[in-house]
CSV table of C-alpha atoms in Angstrom, one decimal:
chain,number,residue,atom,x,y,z
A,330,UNK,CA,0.0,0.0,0.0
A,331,UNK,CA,2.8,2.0,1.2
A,332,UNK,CA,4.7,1.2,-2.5
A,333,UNK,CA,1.6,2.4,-4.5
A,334,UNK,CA,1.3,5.5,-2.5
A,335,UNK,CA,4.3,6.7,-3.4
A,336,UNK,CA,4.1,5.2,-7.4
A,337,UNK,CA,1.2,7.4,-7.2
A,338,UNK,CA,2.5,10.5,-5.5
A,339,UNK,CA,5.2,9.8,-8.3
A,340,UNK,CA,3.1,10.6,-11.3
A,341,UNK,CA,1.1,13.3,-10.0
A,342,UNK,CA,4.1,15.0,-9.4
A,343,UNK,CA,6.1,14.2,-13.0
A,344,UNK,CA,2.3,15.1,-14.7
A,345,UNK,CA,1.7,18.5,-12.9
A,346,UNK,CA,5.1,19.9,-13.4
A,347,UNK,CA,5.0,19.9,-17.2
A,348,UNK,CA,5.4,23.3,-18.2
A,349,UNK,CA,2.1,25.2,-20.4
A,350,UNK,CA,2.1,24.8,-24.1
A,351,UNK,CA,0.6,27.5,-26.5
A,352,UNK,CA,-2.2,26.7,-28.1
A,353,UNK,CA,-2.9,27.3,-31.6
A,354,UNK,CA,-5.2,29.2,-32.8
A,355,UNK,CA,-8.3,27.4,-34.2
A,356,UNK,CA,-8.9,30.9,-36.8
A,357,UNK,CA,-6.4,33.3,-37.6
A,358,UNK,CA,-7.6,36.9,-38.1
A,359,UNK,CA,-5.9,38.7,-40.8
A,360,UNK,CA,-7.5,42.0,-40.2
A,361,UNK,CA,-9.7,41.6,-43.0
A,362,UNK,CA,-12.5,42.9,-41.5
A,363,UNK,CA,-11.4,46.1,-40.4
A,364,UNK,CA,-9.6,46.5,-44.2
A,365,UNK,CA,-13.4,45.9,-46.1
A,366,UNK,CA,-14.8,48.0,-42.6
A,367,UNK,CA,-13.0,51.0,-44.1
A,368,UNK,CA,-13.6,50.6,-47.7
A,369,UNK,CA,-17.5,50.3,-47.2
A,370,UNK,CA,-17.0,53.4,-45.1
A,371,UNK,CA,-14.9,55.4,-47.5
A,372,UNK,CA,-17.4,54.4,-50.4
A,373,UNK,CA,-20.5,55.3,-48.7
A,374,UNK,CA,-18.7,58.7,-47.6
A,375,UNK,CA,-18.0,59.1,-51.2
A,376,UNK,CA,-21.7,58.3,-52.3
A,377,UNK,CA,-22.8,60.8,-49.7
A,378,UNK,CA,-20.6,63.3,-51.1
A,379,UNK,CA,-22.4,63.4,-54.8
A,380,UNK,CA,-25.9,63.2,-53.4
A,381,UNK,CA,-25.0,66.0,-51.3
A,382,UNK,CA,-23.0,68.1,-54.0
A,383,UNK,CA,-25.8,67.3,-56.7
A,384,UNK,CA,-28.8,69.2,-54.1
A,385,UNK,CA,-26.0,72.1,-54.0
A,386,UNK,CA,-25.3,72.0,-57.7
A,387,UNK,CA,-29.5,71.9,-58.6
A,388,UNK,CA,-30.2,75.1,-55.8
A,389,UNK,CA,-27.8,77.7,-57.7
A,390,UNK,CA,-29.6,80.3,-55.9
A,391,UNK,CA,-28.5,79.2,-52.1
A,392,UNK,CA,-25.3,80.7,-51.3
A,393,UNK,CA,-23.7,77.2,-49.7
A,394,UNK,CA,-20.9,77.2,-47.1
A,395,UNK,CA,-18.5,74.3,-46.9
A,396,UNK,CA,-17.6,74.5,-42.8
A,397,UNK,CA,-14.4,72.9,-42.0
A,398,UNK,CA,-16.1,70.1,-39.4
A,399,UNK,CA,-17.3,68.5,-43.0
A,400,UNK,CA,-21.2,69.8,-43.4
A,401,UNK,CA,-22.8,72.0,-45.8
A,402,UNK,CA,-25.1,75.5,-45.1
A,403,UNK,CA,-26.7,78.1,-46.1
A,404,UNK,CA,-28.5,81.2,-44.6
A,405,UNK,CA,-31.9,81.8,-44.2
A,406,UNK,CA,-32.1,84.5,-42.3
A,407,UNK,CA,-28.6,86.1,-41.5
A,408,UNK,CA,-28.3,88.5,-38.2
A,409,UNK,CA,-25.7,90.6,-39.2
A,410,UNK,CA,-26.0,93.0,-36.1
A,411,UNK,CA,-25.7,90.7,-33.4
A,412,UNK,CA,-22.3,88.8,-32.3
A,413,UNK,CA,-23.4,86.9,-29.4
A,414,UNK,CA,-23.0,83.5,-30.4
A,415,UNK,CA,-23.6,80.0,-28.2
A,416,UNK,CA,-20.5,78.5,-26.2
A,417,UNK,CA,-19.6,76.3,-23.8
A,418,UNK,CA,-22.9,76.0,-21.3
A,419,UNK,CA,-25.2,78.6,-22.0
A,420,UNK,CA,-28.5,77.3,-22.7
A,421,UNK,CA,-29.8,77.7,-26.3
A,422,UNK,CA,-33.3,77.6,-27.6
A,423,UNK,CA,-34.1,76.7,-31.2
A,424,UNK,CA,-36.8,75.6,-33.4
A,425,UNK,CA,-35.9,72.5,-36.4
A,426,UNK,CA,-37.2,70.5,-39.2
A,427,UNK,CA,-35.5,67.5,-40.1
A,428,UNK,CA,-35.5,65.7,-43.0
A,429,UNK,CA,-33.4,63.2,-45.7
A,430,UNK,CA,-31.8,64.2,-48.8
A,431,UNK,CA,-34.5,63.4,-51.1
A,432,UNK,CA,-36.8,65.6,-48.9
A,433,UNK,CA,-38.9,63.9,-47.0
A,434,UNK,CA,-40.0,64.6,-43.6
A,435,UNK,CA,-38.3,63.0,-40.4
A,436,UNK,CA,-39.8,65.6,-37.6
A,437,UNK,CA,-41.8,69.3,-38.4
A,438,UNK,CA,-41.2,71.9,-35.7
A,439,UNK,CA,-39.2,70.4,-33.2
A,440,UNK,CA,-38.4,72.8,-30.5
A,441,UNK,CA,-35.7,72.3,-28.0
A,442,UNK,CA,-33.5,73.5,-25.1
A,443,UNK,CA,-30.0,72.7,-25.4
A,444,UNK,CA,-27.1,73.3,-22.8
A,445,UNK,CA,-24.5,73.7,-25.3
A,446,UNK,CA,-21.8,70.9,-24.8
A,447,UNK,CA,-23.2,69.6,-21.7
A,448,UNK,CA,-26.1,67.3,-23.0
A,449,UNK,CA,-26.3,64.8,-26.0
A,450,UNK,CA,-26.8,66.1,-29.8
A,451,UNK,CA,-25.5,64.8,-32.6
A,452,UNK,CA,-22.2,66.1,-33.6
A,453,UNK,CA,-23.6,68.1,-36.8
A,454,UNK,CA,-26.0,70.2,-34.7
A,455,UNK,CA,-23.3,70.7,-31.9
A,456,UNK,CA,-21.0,72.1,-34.4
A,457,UNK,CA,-24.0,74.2,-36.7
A,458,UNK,CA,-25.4,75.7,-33.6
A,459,UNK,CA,-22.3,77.3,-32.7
A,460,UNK,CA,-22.1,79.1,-36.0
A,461,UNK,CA,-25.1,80.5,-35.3
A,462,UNK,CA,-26.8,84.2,-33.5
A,463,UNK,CA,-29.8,84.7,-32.4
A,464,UNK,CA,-33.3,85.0,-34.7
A,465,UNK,CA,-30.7,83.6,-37.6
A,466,UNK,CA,-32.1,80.9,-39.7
A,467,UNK,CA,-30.0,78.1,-41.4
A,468,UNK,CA,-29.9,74.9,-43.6
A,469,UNK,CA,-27.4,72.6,-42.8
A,470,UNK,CA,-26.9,69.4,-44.7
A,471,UNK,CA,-25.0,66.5,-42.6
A,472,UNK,CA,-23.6,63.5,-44.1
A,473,UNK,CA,-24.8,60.5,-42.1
A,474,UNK,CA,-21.0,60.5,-40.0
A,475,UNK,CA,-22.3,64.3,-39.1
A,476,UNK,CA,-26.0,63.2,-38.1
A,477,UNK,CA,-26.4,59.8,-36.5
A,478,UNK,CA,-24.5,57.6,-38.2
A,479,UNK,CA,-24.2,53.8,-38.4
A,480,UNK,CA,-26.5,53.6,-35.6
A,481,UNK,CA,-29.6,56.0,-36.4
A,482,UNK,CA,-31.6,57.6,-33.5
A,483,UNK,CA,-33.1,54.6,-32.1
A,484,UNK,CA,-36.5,56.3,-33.6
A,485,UNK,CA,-37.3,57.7,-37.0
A,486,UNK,CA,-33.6,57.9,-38.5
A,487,UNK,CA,-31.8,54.9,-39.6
A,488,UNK,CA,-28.4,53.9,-40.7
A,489,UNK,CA,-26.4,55.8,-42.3
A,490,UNK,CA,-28.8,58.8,-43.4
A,491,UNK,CA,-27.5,62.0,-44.4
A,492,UNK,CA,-29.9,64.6,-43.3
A,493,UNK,CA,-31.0,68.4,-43.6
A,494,UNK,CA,-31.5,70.5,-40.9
A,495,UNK,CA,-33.1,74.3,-41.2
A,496,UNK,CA,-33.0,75.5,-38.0
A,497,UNK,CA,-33.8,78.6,-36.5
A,498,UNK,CA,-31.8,80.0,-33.2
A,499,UNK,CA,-34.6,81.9,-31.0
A,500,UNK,CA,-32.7,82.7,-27.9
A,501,UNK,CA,-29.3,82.4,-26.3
A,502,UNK,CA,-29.1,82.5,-22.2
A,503,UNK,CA,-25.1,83.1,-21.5
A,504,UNK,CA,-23.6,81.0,-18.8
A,505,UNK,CA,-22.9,83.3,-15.8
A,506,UNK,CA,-19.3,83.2,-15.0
């Protein structure tokens, strides 16, 4: 018993002292995936582009701004007076109509209250608003990596949608220092 209790303490001990082996992989990833990722994205960009430049092209008579954060506008209503224009957590109300390229209508006379850079908004509208003064009235047009993106707004926008945006800025309440 005694013999069998060592033979056995023997070959747990020669077993459990082997040292790890890598494993192999069972599927390599080549990084394919992100490679064809881009190229979709750079395509669809590209597609965006031409609808977008063929609405600005067909309205000759709308002065369009290309802004450097990558969206197009125009003025409605320009305030050339004023210079007060929204920053960093004053609180912003404004009046928008949403809708896709082709025109159709996503929401009519929305009305909101924004805390500039303190609350959620999609990057476009973040970047338009700050462009703007008060009683000014402008069309923006986002590609969909300016509006909502791959994911849409959980609502009435989906993937990938380019949008227009006319807003109108009513007021601006500064941030006391």
């Amino acid at each position: 018993m005694k013999n069998l209790l060592i033979l056995l303490t023997l070959t747990l001990v020669c077993f459990s002292c082997k040292s790890p082996e890598a494993r192999m992989p069972e599927s390599v990833q080549s990084g394919s995936f992100l490679k064809e990722s881009a190229e979709r994205n750079k395509k669809l960009n590209e597609e965006e582009k031409q609808l977008i430049e063929n609405i600005i092209k067909s309205n000759p008579d709308k002065n369009y701004i290309a802004s450097e954060s990558g969206f197009w506008y125009y003025y409605n209503t320009k305030v050339e007076n004023d210079t007060i224009q929204p920053k960093f957590g004053d609180i912003i109300d404004f009046n928008f109509n949403v809708s896709d390229l082709s025109g159709k209508e996503i929401y009519a006379n929305a009305n909101k209250t924004y805390v500039m850079d303190k609350q959620e908004l999609f990057t476009g509208l973040r970047e338009g608003l700050k462009l703007m003064k008060p009683e000014e009235s402008i069309t923006f047009i986002f590609p969909s990596q300016k509006a909502y993106g791959y994911y849409g707004d959980d609502n009435k926008i989906g993937t990938n949608i380019p949008l227009i945006c006319e807003v109108t800025l009513n007021t601006i309440t500064q941030e006391n220092d």
